[in-house]
XYZ file of N, CA and C in Angstrom:
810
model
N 0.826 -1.203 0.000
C 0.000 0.000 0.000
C 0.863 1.256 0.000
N 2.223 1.214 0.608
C 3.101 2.472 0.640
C 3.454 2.537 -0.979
N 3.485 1.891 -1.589
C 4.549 1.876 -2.928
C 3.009 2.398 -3.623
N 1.845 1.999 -3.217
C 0.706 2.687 -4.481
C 0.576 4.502 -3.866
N 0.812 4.217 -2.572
C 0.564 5.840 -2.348
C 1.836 6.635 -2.670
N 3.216 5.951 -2.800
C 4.249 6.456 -3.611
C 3.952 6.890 -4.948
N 3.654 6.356 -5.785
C 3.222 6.195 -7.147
C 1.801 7.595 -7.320
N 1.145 7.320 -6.637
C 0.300 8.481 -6.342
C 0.596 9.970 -6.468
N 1.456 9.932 -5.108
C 2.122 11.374 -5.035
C 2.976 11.735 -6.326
N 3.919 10.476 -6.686
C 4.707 11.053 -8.005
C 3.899 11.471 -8.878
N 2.416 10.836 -9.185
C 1.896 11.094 -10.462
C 1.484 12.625 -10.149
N 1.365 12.859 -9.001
C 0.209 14.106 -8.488
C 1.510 15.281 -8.368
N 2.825 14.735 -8.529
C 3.964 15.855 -9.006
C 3.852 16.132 -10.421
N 3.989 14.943 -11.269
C 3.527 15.315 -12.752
C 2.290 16.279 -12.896
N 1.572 15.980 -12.167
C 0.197 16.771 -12.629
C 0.450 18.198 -12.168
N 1.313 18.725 -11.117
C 1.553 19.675 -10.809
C 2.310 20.478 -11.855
N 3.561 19.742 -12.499
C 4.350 20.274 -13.276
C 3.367 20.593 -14.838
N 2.418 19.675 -14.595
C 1.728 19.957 -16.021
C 0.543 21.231 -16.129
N 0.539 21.742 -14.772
C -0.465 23.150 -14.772
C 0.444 24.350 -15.311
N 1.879 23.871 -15.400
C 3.009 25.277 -15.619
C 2.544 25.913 -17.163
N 2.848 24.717 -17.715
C 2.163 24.925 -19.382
C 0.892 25.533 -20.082
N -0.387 25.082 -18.917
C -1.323 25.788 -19.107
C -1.329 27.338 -18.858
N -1.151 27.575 -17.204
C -0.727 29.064 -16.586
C 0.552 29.732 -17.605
N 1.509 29.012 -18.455
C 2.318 29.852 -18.863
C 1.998 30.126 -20.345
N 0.873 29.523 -21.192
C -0.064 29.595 -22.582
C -0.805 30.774 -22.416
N -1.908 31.222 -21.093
C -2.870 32.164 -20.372
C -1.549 33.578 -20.392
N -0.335 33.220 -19.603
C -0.164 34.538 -19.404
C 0.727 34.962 -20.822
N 1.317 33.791 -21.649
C 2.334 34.345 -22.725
C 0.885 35.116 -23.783
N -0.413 34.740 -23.638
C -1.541 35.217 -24.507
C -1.742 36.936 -23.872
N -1.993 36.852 -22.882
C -1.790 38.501 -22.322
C -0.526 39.217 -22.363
N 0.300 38.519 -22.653
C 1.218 39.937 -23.387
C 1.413 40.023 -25.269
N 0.329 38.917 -25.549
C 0.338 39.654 -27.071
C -0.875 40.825 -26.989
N -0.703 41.684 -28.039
C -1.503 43.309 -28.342
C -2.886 42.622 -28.615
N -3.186 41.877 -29.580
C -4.186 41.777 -30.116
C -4.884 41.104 -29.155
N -5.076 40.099 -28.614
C -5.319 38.670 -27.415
C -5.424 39.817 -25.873
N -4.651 41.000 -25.720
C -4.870 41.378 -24.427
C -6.161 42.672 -24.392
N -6.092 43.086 -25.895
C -7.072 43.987 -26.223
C -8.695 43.676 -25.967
N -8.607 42.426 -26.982
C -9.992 41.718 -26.744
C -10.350 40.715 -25.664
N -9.218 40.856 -24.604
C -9.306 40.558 -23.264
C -10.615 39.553 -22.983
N -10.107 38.547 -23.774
C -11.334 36.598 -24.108
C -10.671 35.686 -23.155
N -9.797 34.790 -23.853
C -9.351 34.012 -23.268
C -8.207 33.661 -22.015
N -7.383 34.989 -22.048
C -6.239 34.633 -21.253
C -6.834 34.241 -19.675
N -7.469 35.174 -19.031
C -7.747 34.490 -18.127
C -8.489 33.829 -17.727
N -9.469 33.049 -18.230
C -9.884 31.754 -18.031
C -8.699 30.530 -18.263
N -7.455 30.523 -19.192
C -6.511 29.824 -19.006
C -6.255 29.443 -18.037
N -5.461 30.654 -17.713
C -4.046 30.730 -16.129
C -5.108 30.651 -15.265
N -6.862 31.110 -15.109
C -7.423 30.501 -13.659
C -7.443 28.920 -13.875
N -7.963 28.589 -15.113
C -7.922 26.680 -15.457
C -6.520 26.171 -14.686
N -5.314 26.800 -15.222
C -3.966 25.838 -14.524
C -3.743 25.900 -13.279
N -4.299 27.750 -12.623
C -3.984 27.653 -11.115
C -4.870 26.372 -10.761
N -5.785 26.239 -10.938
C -6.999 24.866 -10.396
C -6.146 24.020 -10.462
N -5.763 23.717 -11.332
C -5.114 22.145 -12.065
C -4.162 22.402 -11.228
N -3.430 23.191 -10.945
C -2.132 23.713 -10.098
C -2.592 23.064 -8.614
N -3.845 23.209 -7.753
C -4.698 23.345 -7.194
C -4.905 21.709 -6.009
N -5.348 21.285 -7.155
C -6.010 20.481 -7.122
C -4.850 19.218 -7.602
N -4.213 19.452 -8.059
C -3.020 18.389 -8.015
C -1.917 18.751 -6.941
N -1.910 19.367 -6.183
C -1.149 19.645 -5.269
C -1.741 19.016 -3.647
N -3.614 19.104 -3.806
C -4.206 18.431 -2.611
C -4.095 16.931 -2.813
N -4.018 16.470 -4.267
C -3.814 15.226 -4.111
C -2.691 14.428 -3.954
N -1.368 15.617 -4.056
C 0.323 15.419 -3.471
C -0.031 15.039 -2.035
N -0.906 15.925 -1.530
C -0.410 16.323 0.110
C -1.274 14.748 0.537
N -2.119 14.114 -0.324
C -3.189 13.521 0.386
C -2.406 11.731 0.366
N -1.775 12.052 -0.740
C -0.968 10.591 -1.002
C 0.203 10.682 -0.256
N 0.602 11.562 0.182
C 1.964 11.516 0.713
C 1.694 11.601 2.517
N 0.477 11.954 2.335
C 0.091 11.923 4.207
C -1.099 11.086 4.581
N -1.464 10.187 3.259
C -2.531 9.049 3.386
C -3.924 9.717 4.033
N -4.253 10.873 3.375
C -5.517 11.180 3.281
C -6.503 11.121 2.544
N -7.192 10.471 2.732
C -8.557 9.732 2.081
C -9.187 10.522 1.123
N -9.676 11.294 1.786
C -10.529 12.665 1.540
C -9.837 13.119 0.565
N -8.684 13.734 0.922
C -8.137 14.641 0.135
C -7.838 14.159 -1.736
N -7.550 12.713 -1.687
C -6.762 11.598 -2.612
C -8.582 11.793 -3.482
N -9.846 11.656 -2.618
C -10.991 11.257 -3.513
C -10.914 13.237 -4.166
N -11.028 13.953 -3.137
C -11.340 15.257 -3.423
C -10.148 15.279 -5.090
N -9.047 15.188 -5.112
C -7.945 15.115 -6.277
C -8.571 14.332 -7.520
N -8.888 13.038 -7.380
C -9.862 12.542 -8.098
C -11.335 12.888 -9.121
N -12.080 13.614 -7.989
C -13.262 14.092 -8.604
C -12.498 15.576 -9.593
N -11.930 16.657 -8.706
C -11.608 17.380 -8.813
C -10.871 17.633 -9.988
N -9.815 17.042 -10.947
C -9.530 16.550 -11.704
C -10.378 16.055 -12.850
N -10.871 14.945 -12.520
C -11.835 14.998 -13.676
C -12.481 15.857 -14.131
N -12.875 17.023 -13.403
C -14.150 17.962 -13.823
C -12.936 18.982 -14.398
N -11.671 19.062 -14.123
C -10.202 20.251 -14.692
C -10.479 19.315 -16.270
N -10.475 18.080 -16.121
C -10.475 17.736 -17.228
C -11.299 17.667 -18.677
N -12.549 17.846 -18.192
C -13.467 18.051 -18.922
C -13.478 19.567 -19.337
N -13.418 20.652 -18.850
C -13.100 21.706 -18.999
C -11.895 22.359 -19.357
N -11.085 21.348 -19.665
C -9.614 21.912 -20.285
C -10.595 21.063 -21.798
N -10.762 20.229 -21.936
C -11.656 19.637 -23.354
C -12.156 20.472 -23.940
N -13.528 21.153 -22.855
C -14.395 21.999 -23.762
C -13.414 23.395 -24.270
N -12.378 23.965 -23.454
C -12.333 24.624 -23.763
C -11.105 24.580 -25.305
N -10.263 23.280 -25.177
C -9.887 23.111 -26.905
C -11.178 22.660 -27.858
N -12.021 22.385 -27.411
C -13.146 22.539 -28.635
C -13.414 23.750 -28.940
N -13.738 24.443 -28.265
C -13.964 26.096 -27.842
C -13.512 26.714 -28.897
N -11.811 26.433 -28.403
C -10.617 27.603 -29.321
C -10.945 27.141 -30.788
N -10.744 25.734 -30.942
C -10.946 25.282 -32.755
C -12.180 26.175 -33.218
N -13.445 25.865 -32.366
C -14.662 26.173 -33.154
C -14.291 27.505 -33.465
N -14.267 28.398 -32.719
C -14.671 29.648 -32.813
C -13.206 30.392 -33.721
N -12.321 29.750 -33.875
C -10.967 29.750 -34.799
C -11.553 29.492 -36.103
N -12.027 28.428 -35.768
C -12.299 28.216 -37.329
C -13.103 29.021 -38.459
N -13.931 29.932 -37.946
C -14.859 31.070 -38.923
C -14.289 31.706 -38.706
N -12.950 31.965 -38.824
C -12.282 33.375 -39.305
C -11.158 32.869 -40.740
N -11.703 33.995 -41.773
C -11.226 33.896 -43.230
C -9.667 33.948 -43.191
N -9.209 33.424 -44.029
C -8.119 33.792 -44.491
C -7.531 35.235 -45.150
N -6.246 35.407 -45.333
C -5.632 36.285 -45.848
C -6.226 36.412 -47.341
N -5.527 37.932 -48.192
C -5.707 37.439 -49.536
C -4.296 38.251 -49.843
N -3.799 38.078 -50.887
C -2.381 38.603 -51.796
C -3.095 39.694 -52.280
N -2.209 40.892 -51.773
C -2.589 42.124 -52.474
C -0.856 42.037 -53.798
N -1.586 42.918 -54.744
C -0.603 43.591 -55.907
C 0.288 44.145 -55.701
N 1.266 43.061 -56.127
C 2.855 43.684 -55.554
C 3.182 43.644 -54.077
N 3.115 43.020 -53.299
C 3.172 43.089 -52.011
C 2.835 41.388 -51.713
N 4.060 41.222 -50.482
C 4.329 39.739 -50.044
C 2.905 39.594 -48.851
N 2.750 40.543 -47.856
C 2.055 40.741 -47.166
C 0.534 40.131 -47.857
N -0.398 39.804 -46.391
C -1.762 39.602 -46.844
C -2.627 40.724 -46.601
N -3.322 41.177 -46.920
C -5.068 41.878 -46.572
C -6.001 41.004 -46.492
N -6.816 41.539 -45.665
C -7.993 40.907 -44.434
C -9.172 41.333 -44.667
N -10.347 40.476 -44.896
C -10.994 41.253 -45.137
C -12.630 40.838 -44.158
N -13.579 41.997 -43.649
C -14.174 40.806 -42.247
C -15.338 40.476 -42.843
N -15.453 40.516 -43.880
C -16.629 39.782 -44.834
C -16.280 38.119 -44.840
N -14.647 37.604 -44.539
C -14.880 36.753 -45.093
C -14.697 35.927 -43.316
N -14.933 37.114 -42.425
C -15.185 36.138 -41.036
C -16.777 35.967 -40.755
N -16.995 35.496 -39.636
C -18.214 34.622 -39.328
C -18.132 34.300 -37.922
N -19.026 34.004 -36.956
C -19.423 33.685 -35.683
C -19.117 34.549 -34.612
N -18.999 33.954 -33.675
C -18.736 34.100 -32.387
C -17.644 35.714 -32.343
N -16.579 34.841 -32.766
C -15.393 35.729 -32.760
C -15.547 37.227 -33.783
N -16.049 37.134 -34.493
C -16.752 38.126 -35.534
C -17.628 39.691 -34.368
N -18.262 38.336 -34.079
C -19.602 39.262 -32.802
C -18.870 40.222 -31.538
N -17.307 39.655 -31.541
C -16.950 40.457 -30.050
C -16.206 41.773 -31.073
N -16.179 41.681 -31.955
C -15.455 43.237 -32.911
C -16.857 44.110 -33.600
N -17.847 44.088 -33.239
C -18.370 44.053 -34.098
C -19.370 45.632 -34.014
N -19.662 45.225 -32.354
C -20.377 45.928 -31.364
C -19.459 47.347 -31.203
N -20.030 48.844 -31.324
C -19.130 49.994 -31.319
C -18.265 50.326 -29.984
N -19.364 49.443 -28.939
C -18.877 49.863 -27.715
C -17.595 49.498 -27.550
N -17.560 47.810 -28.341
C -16.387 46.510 -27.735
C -15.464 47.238 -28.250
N -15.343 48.049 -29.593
C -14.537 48.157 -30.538
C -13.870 49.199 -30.621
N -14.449 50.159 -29.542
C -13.819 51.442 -29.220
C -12.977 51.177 -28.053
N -13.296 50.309 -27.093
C -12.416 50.030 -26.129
C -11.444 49.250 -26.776
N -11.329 48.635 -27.795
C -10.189 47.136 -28.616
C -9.526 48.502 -29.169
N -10.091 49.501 -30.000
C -9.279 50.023 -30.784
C -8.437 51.345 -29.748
N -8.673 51.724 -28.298
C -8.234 52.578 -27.997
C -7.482 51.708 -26.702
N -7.235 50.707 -27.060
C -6.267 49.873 -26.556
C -4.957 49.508 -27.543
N -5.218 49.237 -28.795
C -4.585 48.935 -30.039
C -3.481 50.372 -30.006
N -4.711 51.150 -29.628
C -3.488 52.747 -30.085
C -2.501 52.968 -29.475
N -2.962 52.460 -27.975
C -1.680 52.569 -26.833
C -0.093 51.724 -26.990
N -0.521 50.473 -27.787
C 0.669 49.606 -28.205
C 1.437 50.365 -28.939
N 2.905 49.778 -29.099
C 3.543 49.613 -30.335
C 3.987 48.777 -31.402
N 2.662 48.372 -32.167
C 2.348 47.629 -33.134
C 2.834 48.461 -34.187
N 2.378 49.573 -34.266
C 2.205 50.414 -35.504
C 3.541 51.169 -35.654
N 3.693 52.010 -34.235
C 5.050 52.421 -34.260
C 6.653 51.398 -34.954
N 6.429 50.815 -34.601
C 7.678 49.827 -34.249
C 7.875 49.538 -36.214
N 7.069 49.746 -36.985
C 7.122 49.779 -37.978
C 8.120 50.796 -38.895
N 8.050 51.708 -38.396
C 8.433 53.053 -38.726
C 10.343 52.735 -38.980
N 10.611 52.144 -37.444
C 11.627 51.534 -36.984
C 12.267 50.581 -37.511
N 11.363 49.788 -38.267
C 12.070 48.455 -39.166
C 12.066 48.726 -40.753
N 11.433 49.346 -41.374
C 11.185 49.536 -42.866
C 11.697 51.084 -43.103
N 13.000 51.159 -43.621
C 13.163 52.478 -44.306
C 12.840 52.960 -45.835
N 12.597 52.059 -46.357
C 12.228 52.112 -48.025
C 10.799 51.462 -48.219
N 10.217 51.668 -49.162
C 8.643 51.624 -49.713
C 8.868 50.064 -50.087
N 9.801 49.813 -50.859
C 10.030 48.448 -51.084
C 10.390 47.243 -50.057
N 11.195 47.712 -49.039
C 11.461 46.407 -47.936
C 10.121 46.753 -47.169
N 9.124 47.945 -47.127
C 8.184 47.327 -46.620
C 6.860 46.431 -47.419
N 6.849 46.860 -48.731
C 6.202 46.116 -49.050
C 6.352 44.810 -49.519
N 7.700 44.274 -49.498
C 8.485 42.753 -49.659
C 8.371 42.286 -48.066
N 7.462 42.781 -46.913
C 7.754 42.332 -45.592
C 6.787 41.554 -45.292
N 6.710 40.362 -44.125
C 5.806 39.558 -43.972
C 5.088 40.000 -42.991
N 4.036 40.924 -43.032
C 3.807 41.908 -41.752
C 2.847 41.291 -41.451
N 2.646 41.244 -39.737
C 1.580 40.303 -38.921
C -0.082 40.761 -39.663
N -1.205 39.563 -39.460
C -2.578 40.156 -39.997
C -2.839 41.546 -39.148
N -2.540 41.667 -37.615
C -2.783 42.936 -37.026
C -2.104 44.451 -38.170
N -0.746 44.213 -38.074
C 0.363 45.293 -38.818
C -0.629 45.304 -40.223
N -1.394 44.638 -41.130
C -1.291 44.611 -42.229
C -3.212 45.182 -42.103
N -3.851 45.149 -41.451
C -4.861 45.683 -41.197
C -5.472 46.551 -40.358
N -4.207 47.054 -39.051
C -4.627 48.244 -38.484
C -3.620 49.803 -39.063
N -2.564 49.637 -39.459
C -1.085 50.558 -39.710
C -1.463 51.147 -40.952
N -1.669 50.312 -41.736
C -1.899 51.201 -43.472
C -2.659 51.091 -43.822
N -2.837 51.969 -44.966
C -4.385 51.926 -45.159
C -4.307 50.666 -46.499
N -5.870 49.876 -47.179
C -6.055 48.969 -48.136
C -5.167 49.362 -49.333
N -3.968 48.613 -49.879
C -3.780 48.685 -51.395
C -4.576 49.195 -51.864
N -5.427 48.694 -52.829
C -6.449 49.293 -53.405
C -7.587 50.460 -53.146
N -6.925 51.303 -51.889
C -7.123 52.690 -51.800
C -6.282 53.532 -52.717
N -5.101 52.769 -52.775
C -4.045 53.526 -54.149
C -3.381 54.611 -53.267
N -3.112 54.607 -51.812
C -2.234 56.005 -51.255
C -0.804 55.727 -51.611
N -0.325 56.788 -51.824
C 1.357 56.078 -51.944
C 1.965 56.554 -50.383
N 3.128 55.512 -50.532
C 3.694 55.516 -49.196
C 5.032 56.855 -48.864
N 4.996 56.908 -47.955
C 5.958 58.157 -47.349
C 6.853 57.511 -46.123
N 5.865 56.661 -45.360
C 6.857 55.672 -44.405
C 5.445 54.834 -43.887
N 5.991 53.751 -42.856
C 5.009 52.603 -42.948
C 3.765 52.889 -42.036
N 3.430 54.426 -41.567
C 1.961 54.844 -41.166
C 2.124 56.472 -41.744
N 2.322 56.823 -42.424
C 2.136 57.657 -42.899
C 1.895 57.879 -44.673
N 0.686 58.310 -45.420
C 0.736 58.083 -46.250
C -0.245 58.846 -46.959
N -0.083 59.094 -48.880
C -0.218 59.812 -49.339
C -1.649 59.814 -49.631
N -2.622 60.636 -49.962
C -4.164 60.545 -50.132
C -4.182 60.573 -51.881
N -4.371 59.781 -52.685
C -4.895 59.583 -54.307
C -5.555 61.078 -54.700
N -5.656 61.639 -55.435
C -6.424 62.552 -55.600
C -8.051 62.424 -55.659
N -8.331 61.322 -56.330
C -9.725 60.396 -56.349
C -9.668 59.049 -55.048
N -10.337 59.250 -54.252
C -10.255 58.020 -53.303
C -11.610 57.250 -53.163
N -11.526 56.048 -53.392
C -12.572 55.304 -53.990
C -13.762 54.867 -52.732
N -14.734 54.487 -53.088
C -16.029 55.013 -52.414
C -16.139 53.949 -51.176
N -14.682 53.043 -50.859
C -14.319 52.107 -49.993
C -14.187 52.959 -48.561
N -15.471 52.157 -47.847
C -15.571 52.920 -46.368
C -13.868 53.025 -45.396
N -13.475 51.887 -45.935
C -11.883 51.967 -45.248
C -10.861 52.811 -45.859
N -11.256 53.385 -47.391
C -10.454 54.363 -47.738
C -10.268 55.396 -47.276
N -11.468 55.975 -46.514
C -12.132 57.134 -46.175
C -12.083 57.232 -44.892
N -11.846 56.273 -44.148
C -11.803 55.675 -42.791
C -10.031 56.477 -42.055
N -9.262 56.177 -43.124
C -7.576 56.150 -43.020
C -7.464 57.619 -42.678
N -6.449 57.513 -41.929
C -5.860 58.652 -41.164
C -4.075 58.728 -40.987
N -3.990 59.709 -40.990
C -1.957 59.966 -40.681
C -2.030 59.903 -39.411
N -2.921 60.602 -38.289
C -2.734 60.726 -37.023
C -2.415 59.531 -36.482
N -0.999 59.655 -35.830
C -1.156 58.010 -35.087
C -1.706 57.344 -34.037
N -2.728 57.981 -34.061
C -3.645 57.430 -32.723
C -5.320 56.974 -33.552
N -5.275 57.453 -34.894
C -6.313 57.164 -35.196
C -5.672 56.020 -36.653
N -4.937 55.711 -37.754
C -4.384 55.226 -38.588
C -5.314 54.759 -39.160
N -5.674 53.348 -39.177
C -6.871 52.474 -39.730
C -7.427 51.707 -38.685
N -7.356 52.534 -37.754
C -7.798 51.429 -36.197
C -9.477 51.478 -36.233
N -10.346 52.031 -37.393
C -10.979 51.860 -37.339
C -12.303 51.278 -38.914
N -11.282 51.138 -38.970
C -11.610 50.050 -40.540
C -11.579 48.512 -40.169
N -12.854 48.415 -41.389
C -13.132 47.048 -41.597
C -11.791 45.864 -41.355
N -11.120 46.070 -42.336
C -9.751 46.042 -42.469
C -8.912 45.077 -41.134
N -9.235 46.602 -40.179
C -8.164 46.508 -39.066
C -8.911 45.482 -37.810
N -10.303 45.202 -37.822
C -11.001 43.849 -37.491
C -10.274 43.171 -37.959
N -10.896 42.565 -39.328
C -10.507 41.302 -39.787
C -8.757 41.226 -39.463
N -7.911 42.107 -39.618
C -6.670 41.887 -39.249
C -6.589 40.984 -37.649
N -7.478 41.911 -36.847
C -7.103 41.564 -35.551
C -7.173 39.892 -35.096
N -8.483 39.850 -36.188
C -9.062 38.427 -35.881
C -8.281 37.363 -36.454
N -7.682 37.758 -37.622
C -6.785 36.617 -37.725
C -5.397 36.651 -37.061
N -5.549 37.404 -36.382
C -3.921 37.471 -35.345
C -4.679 36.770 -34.280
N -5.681 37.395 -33.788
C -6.250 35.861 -33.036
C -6.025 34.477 -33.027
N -6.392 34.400 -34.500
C -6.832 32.776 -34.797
C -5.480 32.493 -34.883
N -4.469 32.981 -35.350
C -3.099 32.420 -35.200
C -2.334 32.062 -33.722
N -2.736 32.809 -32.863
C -2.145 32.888 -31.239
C -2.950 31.952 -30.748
N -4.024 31.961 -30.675
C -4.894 31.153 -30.306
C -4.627 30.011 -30.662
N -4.774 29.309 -31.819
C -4.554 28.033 -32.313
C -2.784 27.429 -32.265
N -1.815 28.273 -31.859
C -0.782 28.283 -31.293
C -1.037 27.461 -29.353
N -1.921 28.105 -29.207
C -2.338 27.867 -27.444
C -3.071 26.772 -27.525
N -3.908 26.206 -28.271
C -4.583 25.612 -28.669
C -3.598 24.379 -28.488
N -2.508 24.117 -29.359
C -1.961 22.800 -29.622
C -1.419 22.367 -28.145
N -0.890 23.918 -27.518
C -0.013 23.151 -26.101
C -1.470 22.897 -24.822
N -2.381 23.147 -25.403
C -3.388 22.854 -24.212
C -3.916 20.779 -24.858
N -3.526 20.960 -25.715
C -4.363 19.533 -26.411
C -2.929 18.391 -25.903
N -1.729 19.298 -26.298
C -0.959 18.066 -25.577
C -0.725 18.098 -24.113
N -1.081 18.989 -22.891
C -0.969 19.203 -22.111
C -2.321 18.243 -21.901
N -3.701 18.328 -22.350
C -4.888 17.539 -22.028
C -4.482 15.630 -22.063
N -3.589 15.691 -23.335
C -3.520 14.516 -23.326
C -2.407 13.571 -22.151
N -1.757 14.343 -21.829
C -0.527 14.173 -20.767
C -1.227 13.985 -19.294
N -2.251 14.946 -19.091
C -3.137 15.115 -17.823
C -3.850 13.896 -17.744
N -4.315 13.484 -19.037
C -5.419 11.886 -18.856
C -4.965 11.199 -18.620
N -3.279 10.609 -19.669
C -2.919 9.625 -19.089
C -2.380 9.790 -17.418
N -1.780 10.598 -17.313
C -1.651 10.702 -15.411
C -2.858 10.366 -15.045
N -4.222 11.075 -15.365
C -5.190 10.567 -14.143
C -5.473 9.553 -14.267
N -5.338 8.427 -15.327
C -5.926 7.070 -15.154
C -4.778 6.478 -14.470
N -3.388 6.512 -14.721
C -2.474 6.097 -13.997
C -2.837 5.703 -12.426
N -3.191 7.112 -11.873
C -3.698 8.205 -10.307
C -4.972 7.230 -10.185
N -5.783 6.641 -10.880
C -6.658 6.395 -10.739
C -6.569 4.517 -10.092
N -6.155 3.914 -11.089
C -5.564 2.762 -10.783
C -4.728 2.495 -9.881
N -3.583 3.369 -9.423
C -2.835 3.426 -8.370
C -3.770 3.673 -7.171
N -4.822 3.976 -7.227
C -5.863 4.832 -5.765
C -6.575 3.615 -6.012
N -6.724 2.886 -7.064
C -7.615 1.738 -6.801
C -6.929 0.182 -6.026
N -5.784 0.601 -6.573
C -4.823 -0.510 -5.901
C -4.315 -0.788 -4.054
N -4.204 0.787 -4.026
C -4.404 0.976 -2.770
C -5.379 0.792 -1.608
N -6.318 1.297 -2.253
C -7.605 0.552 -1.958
C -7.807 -0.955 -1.408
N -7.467 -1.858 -2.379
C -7.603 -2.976 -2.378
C -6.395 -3.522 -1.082
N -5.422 -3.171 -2.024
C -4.650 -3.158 -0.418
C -4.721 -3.328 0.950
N -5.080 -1.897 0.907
C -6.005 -0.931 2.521
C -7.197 -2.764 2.776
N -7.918 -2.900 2.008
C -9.028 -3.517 2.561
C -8.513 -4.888 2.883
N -7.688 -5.699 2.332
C -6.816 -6.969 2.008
C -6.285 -7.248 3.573
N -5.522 -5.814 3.687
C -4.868 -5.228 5.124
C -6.218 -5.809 6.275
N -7.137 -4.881 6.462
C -7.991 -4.788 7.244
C -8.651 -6.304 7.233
N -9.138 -7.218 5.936
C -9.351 -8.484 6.506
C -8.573 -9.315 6.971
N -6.616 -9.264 6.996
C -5.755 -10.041 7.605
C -5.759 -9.852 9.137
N -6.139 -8.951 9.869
C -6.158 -8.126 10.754
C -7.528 -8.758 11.546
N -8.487 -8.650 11.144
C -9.769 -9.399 11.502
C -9.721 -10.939 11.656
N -8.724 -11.464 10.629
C -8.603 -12.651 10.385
C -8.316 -13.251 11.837
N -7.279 -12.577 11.898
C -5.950 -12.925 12.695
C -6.429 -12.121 14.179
């Protein structure tokens, strides 16, 4: 019975070490611009791993000091971390998945975004003026846009650059507004500017740029779906690492068990 409640506690160290990954997915998501703006997922993460953190730590203390309670409390407790680390990689896919792709603008390596070609959930939190004035007067405070200025000295290395969906839909205004460039947020007005609400939208001021174009949504959202589905993979192998420990935890608590009771009829016996 000592060697299953050994086995126990070790597994219930693994499970400890495996909340680091979750809590460190939650907080590396709050220091990206786009992910801390629309302020969704990060912390429901890092609260999911503190739990898991939590709750695999009562079932350290419970195997290593042969507490009953504590070993079932780790058990239940766990399972239900587990089901809810599930829903929530179904979660990230679904709501990842209705957001469009890039498209190749003319002459330029970079993509444009466009939020016609998003859909659902994730669509609905940009969408609303209220959400979108607080996302975009969060966006302004970064240096997304700036930091541009800083890396591209010629019209050509910026438009040969692989600039993030955020950079490529909040900073400049649409190709096919036709502005010519002066530097990578500042830029020239066409003499005719075409009847495109995001043409008309664009600004030099750097607090206002395209932070409020169609555009600079759909940008955001696919910087989403990229970070996200990044977090996504280390929560699915982190889920799968957590199961096999708890069935391990599980069988080991059942063994013990048997043990414990094996114990108690030699004892009666005798």
């Amino acid at each position: 019975m000592a060697l299953n409640h050994t086995v126990i506690a070790a597994i219930n160290s693994v499970a400890i070490l495996l909340s680091i990954p979750i809590i460190a997915a939650g907080i590396w998501l709050s220091t990206q611009a786009d992910s801390s703006c629309l302020s969704v997922l990060q912390w429901p993460i890092i609260i999911l791993g503190v739990l898991v953190l939590a709750v695999a730590l009562a079932g350290f203390i419970g195997a290593f000091w042969r507490l009953p309670m504590l070993l079932l409390f780790y058990l239940v407790g766990m399972f239900l971390l587990i089901l809810a680390l599930a829903g929530l990689v179904v979660f990230i896919f679904v709501v990842t998945n209705s957001v469009g792709p890039g498209h190749l603008a003319p002459s330029r390596l970079f993509l444009e975004y466009d939020l016609d070609d998003d859909s659902g959930w994730l669509k609905q939190r940009v969408q609303g003026s209220y959400q979108w004035n607080r996302i975009k007067e969060c966006l302004s405070s970064t240096n997304v846009c700036s930091d541009l200025n800083q890396t591209y000295t010629s019209a050509q290395d910026f438009f040969n650059s692989m600039l993030s969906p955020l950079q490529s839909g909040c900073c400049k205004p649409p190709t096919k507004c036709g502005y010519t460039y002066v530097n990578p947020t500042n830029w020239i007005s066409p003499i005719s500017v075409t009847s495109d609400i995001d043409c008309m939208l664009w600004s030099n001021d750097q607090k206002q740029l395209c932070y409020s174009c169609s555009s600079c949504k759909a940008g955001l959202l696919a910087n989403v779906k990229r970070e996200w589905r990044r977090t996504d993979l280390i929560l699915v192998l982190t889920l799968v690492a957590l199961v096999c420990v708890y069935i391990i935890g599980c069988y080991a608590f059942r063994a013990a068990k048997t043990d414990e009771i094996f114990r108690r009829y030699k004892q009666g016996y005798t």
